[in-house]
Short mmCIF file of C-alpha atoms in Angstrom, two decimals:
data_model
loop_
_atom_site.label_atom_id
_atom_site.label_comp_id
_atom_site.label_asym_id
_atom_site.label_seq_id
_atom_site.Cartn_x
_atom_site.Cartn_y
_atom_site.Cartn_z
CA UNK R 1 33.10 -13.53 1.88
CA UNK R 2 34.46 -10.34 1.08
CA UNK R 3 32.46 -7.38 -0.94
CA UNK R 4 34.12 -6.33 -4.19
CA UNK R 5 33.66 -2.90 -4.42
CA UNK R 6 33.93 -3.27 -8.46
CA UNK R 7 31.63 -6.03 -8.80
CA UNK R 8 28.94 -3.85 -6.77
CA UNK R 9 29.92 -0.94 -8.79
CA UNK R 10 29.62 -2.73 -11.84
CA UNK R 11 26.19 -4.34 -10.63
CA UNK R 12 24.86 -1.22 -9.49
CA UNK R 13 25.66 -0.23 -13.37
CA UNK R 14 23.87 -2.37 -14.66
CA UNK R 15 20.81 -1.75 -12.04
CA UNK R 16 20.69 1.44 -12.94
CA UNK R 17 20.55 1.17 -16.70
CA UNK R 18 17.69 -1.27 -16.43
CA UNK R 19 15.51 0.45 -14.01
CA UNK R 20 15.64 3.68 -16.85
CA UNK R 21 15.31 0.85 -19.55
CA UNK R 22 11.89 -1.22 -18.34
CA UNK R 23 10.68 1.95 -16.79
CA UNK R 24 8.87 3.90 -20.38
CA UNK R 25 7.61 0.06 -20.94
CA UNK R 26 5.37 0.04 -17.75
CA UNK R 27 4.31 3.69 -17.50
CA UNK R 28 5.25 6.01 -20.02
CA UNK R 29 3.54 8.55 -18.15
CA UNK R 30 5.92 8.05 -15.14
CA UNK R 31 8.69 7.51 -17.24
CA UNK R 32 8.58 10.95 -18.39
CA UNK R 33 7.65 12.14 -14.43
CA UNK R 34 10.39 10.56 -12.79
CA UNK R 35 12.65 11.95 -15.13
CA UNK R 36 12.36 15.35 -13.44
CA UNK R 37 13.45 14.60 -10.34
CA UNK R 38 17.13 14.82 -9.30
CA UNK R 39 19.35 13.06 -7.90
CA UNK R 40 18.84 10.45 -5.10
CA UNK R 41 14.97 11.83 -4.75
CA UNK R 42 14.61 10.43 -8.13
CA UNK R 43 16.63 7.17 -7.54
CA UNK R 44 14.39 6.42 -4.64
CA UNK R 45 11.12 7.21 -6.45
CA UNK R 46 12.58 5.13 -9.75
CA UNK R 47 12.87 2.09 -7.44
CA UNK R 48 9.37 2.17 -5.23
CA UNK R 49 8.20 2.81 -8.58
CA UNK R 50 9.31 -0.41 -10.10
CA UNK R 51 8.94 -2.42 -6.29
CA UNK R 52 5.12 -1.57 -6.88
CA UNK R 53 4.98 -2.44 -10.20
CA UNK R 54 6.64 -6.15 -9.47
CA UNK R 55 4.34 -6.45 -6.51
CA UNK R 56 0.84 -5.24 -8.47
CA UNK R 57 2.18 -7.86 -11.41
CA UNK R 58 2.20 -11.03 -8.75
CA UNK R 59 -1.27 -9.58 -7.71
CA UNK R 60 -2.55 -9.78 -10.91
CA UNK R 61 -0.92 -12.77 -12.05
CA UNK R 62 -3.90 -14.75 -13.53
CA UNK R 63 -1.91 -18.12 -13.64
CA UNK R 64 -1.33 -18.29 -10.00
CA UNK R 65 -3.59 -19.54 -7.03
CA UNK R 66 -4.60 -17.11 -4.65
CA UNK R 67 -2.10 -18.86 -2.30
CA UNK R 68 0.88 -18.60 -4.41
CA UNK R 69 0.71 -15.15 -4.85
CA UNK R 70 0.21 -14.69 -1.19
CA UNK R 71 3.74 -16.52 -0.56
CA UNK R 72 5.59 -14.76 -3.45
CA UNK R 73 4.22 -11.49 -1.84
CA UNK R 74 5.75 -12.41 1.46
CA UNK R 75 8.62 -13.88 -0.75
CA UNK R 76 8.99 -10.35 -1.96
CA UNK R 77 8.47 -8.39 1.22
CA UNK R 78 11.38 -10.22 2.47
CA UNK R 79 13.68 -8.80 -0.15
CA UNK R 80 13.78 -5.44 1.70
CA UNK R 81 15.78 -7.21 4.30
CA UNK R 82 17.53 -9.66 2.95
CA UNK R 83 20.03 -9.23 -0.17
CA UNK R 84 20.71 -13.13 -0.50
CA UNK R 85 16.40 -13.57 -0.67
CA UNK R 86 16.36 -10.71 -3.34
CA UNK R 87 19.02 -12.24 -5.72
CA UNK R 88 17.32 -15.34 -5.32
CA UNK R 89 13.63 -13.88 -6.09
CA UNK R 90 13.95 -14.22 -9.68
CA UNK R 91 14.26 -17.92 -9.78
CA UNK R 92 10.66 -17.80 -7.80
CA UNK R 93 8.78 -16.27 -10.47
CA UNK R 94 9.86 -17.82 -13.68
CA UNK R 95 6.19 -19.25 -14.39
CA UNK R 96 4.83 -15.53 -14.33
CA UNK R 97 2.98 -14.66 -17.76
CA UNK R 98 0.83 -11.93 -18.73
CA UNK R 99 2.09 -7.93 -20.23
CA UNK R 100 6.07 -9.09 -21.37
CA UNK R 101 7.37 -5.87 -20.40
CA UNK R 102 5.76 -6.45 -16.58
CA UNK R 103 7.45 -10.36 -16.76
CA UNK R 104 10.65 -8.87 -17.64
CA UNK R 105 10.69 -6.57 -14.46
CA UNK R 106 9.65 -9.17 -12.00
CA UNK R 107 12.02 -11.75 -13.22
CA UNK R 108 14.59 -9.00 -12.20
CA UNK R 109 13.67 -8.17 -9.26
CA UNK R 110 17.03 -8.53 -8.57
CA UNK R 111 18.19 -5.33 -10.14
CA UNK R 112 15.21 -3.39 -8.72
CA UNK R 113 16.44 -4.55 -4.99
CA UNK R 114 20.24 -3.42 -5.79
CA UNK R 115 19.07 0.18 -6.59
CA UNK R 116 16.91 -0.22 -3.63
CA UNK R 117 20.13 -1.31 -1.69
CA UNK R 118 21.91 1.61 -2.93
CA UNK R 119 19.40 4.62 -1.21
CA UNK R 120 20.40 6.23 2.07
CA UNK R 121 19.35 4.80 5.13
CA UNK R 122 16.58 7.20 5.89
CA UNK R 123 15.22 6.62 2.05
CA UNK R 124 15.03 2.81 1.96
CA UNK R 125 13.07 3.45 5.51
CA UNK R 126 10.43 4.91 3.82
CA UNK R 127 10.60 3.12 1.19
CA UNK R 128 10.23 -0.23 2.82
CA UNK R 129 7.75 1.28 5.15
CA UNK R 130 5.29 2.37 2.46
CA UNK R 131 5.89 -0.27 -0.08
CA UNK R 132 5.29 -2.98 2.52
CA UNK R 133 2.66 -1.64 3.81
CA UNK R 134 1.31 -1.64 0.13
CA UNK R 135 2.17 -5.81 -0.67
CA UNK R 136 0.58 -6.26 2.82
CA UNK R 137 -2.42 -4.82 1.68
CA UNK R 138 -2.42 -6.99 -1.66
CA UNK R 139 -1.91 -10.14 0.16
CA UNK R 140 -4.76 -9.72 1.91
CA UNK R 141 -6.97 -9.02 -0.92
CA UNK R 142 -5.29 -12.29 -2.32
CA UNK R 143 -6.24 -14.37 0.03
CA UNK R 144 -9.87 -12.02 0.74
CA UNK R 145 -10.65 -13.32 -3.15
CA UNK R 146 -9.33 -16.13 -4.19
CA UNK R 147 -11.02 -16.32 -7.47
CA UNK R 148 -10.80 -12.73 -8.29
CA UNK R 149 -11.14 -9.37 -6.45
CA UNK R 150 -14.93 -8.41 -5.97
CA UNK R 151 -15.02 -5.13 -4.07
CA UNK R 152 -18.71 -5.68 -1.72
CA UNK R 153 -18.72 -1.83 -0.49
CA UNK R 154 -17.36 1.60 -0.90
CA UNK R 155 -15.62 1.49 2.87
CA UNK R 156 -13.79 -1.94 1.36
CA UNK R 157 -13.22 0.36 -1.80
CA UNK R 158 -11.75 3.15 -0.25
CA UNK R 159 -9.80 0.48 2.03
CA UNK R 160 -8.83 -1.18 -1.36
CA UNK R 161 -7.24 2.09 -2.73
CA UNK R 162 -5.40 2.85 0.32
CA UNK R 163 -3.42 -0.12 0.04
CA UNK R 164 -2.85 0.13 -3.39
CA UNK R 165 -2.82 4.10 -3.68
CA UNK R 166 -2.87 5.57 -0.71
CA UNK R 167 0.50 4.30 0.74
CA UNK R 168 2.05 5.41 -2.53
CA UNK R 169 0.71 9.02 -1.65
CA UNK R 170 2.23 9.15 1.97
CA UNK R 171 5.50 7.18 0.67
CA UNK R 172 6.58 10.18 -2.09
CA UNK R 173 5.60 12.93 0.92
CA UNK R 174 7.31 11.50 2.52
CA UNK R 175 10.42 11.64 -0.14
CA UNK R 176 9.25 15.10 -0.15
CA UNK R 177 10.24 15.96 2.93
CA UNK R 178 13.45 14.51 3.33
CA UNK R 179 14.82 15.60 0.07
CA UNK R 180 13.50 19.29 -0.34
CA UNK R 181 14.75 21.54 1.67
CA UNK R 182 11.80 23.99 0.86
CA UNK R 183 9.27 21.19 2.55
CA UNK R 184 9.86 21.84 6.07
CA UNK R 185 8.17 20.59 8.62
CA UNK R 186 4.09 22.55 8.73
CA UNK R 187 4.18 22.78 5.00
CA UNK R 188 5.29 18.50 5.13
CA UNK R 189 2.29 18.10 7.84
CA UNK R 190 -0.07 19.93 5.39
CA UNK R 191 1.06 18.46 2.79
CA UNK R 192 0.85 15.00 4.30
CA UNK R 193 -3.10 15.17 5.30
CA UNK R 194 -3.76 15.91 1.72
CA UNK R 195 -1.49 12.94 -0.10
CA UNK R 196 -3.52 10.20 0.06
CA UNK R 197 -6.73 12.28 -1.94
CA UNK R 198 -3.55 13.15 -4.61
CA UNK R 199 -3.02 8.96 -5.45
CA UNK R 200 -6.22 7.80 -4.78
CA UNK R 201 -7.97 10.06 -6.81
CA UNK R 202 -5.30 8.67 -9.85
CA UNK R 203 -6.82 5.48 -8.91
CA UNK R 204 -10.49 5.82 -8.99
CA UNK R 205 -9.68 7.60 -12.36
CA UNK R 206 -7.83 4.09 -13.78
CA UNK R 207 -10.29 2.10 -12.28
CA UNK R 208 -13.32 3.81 -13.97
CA UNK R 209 -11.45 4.04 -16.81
CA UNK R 210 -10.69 0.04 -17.33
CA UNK R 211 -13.70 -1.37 -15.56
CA UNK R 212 -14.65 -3.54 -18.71
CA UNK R 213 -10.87 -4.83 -19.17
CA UNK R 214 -10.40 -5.41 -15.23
CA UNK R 215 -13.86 -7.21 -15.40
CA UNK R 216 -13.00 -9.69 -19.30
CA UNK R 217 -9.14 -10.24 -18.84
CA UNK R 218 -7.83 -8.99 -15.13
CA UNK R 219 -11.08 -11.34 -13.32
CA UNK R 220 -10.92 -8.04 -11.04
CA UNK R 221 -13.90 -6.21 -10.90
CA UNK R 222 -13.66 -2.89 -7.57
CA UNK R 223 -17.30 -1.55 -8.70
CA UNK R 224 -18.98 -2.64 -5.42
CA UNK R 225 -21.32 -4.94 -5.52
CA UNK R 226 -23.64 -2.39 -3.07
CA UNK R 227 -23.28 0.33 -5.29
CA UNK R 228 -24.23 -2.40 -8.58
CA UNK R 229 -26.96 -3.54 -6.62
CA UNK R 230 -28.71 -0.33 -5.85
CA UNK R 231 -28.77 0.31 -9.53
CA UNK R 232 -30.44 -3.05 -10.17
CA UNK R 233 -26.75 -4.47 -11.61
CA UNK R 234 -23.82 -6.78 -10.14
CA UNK R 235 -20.97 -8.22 -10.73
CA UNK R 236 -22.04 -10.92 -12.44
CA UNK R 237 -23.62 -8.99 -15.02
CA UNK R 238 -21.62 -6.03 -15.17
CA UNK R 239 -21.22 -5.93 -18.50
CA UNK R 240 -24.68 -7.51 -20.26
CA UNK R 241 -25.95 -5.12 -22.71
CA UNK R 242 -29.40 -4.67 -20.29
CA UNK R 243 -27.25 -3.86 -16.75
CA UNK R 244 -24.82 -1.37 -18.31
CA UNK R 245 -27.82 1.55 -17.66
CA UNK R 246 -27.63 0.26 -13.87
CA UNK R 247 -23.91 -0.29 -13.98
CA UNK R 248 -23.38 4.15 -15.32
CA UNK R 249 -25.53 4.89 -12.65
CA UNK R 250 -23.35 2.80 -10.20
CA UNK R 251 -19.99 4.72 -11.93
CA UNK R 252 -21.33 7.92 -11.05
CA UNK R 253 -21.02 7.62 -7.33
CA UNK R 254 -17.11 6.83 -8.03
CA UNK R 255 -17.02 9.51 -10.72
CA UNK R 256 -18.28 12.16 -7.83
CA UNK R 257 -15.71 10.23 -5.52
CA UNK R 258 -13.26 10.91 -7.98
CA UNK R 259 -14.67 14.29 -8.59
CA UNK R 260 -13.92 15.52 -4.79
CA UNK R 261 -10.24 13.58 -4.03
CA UNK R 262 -9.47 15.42 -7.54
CA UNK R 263 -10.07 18.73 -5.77
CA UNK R 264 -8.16 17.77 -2.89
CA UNK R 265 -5.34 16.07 -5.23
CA UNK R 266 -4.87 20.15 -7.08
CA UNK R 267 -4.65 21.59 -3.61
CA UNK R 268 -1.93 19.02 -2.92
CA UNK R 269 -0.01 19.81 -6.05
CA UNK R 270 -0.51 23.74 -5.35
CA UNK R 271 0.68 23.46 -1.78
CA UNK R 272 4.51 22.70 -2.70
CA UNK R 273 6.21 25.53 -2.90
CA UNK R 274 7.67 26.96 -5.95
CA UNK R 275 11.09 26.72 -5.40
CA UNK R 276 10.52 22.39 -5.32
CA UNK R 277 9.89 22.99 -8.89
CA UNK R 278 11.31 18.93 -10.01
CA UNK R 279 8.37 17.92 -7.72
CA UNK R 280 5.78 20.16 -9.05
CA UNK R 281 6.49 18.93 -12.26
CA UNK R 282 6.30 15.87 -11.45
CA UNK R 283 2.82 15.27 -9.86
CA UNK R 284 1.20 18.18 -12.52
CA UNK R 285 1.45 15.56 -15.36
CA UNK R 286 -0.70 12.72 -13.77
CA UNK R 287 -3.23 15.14 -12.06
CA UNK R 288 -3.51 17.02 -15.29
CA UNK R 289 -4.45 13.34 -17.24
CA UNK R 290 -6.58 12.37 -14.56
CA UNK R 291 -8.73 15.41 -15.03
CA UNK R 292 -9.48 15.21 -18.99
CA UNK R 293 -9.60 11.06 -18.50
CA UNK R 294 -12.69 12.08 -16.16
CA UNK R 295 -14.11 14.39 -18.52
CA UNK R 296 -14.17 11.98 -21.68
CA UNK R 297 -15.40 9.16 -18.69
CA UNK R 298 -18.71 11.34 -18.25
CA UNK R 299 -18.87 12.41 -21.66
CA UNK R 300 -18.42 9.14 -23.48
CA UNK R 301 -21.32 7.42 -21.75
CA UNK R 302 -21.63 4.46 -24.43
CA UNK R 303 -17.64 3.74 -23.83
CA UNK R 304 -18.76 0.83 -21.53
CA UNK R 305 -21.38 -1.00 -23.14
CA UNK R 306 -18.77 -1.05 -26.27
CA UNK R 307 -15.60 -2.51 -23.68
CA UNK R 308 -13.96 0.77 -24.61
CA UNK R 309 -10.91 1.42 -22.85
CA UNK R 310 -11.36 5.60 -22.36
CA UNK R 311 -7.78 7.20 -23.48
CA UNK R 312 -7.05 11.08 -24.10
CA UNK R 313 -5.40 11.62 -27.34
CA UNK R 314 -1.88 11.84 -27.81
CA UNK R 315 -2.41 15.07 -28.80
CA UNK R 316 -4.17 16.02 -26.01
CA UNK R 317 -1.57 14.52 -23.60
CA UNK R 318 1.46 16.34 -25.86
CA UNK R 319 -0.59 19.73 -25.42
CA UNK R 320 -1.28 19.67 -21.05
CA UNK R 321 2.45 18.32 -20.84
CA UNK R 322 3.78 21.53 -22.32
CA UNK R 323 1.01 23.99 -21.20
CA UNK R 324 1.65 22.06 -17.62
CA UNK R 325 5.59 23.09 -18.13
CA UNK R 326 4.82 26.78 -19.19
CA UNK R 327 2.50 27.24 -16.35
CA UNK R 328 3.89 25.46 -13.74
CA UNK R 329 5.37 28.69 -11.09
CA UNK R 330 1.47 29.76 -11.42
CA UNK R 331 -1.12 28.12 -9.11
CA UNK R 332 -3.56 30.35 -11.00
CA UNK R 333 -2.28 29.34 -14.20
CA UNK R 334 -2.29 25.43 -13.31
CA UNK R 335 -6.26 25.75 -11.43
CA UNK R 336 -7.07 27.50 -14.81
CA UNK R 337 -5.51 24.49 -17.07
CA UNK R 338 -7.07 21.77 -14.54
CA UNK R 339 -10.93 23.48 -15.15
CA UNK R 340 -10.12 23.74 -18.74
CA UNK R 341 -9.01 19.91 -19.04
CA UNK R 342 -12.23 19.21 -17.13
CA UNK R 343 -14.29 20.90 -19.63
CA UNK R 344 -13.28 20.17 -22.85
CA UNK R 345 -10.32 18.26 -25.04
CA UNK R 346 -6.98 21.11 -24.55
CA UNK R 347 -5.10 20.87 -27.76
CA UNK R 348 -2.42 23.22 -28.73
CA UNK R 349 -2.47 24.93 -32.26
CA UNK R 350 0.83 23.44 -33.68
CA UNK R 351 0.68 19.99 -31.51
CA UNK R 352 -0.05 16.86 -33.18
#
């Protein structure tokens, strides 16, 4: 059958407008990143963005045997090649429940895949590379825990966040490089042994940030059970009142992990050069919220015995957005800000 040029138009449209739509009501603090960058860089980011969202929703689907979300994973996977298997997906996923704003994006799919479709050739390589590599990882850890993910070591940990974190680091380098002209090719290679550190230092940061909600409503707990163990806790008891001593002491080992891919994650961000000033911007904001997340983590010690979920304050996020802005041509001015978010709350006079 013949392509109508205004129907795709008009579909692409609509893609468009709902990828910038959902987006704020899965990650406000991407929403506001991938804002920043221009043209197709930010297209292509927009839709691995929401492709890795859709696939980390069918992970955590709690509804769904560890089986079916290994076939809607594949399901999904296919959808990079096939247009007629990605306008279909939606129908496959009409039993998903859980965050509405997350069930909204995977039951349109669709949409997600047209913007996809819409990328340069070279983009939608990495793209699918990076992304697949990503829903492979997640079908394994499906299938590896059936009844819920229990992480058993820190190498399965750091394999873990790789799949989940790691590809999402070399995918956007990977952007990087073909859309900046100021990334060429040694400062890309640099750049590219420091990425994964960048998002898997993010991740270590969520995780230790939600380990009680993972553990009561996500049935994921990625403390491993070594590390629990040592400290005379487990997975089982994770979260009784007389294990959460042995469960801080277990945290601290991924708080120090956290600790030294943070260091490599600001010598990432103060590698790309100036004149890439969209991207800058865009990984300051995350790095700069992973850094005062850690601090309240290690200062708010009683946080897990209560099932706290540790947030900075809106003001606090308001203040190291616009100090992050103001500083953000300075390496020595964004080091400075990333210590001082470490050390104590950074709120602007005049922010609320």
């Amino acid at each position: 059958m013949k392509e109508d040029p205004r129907r795709d138009a008009g579909r692409l449209a609509e893609a468009t407008r709902f990828a910038r739509e959902i987006l704020p009501a899965v990650s406000r603090t991407f929403a506001l990143s991938i804002r920043l960058l221009p043209g197709e860089l930010g297209r292509a980011v927009l839709a691995a963005y929401l492709l890795c969202r859709i696939a980390d929703t069918l992970e955590d689907e709690p509804a769904l045997p560890a089986e079916r979300k290994a076939t809607l994973l594949d399901d999904l996977l296919r959808c990079f090649d096939d247009a007629d298997a990605a306008d279909g997906f939606p129908s496959r996923v009409t039993s998903i429940t859980g965050e509405p704003a997350h069930v909204r994006l995977t039951r349109h799919a669709d949409l997600v895949f047209v913007l996809y479709r819409a990328l340069g050739a070279a983009t939608r390589a990495h793209v699918r590379r990076w992304v697949g590599e990503m829903i492979g990882g997640m079908r394994k850890f499906v299938l590896l825990y059936p009844h819920g993910i229990r992480i058993q070591s820190l190498e399965e940990y750091r394999e873990y966040c790789y799949y989940v974190a790691g590809t999402v680091g070399y995918l956007l380098t990977d952007l990087w490089h073909e859309h900046a002209p100021s990334i060429g090719e040694r400062r890309y290679e640099v750049l590219r042994a420091k990425c994964r550190a960048f998002a898997e230092a993010l991740q270590t940061v969520n995780i230790l940030k939600d380990v009680a909600a993972d553990a009561e409503h996500e049935n994921s707990i990625y403390i491993p059970e070594q590390l629990l163990r040592e400290h005379g806790s487990s997975h089982a008891e994770i979260l009784d009142d007389d294990r959460v001593p042995g469960t801080r002491a277990a945290l601290a080992t991924l708080v120090h992990l956290a600790q030294r891919d943070l260091e490599g994650a600001r010598s990432y961000l103060l590698l790309i050069p100036r004149r890439a000033v969209s991207i800058r911007l865009f990984c300051v904001l995350p790095l700069l919220f992973a850094y005062a997340t850690l601090r309240d983590l290690t200062h708010r010690p009683h946080a897990l015995a209560q099932r706290q979920v540790v947030k900075i304050s809106r003001r606090e996020v308001k203040s190291l957005t616009a100090m992050g802005f103001l500083v953000i041509m300075s390496n020595r001015g964004l080091a400075w800000l990333a210590d001082r978010a470490m050390r104590r709350p950074f709120l602007m006079a005049g922010v609320r």
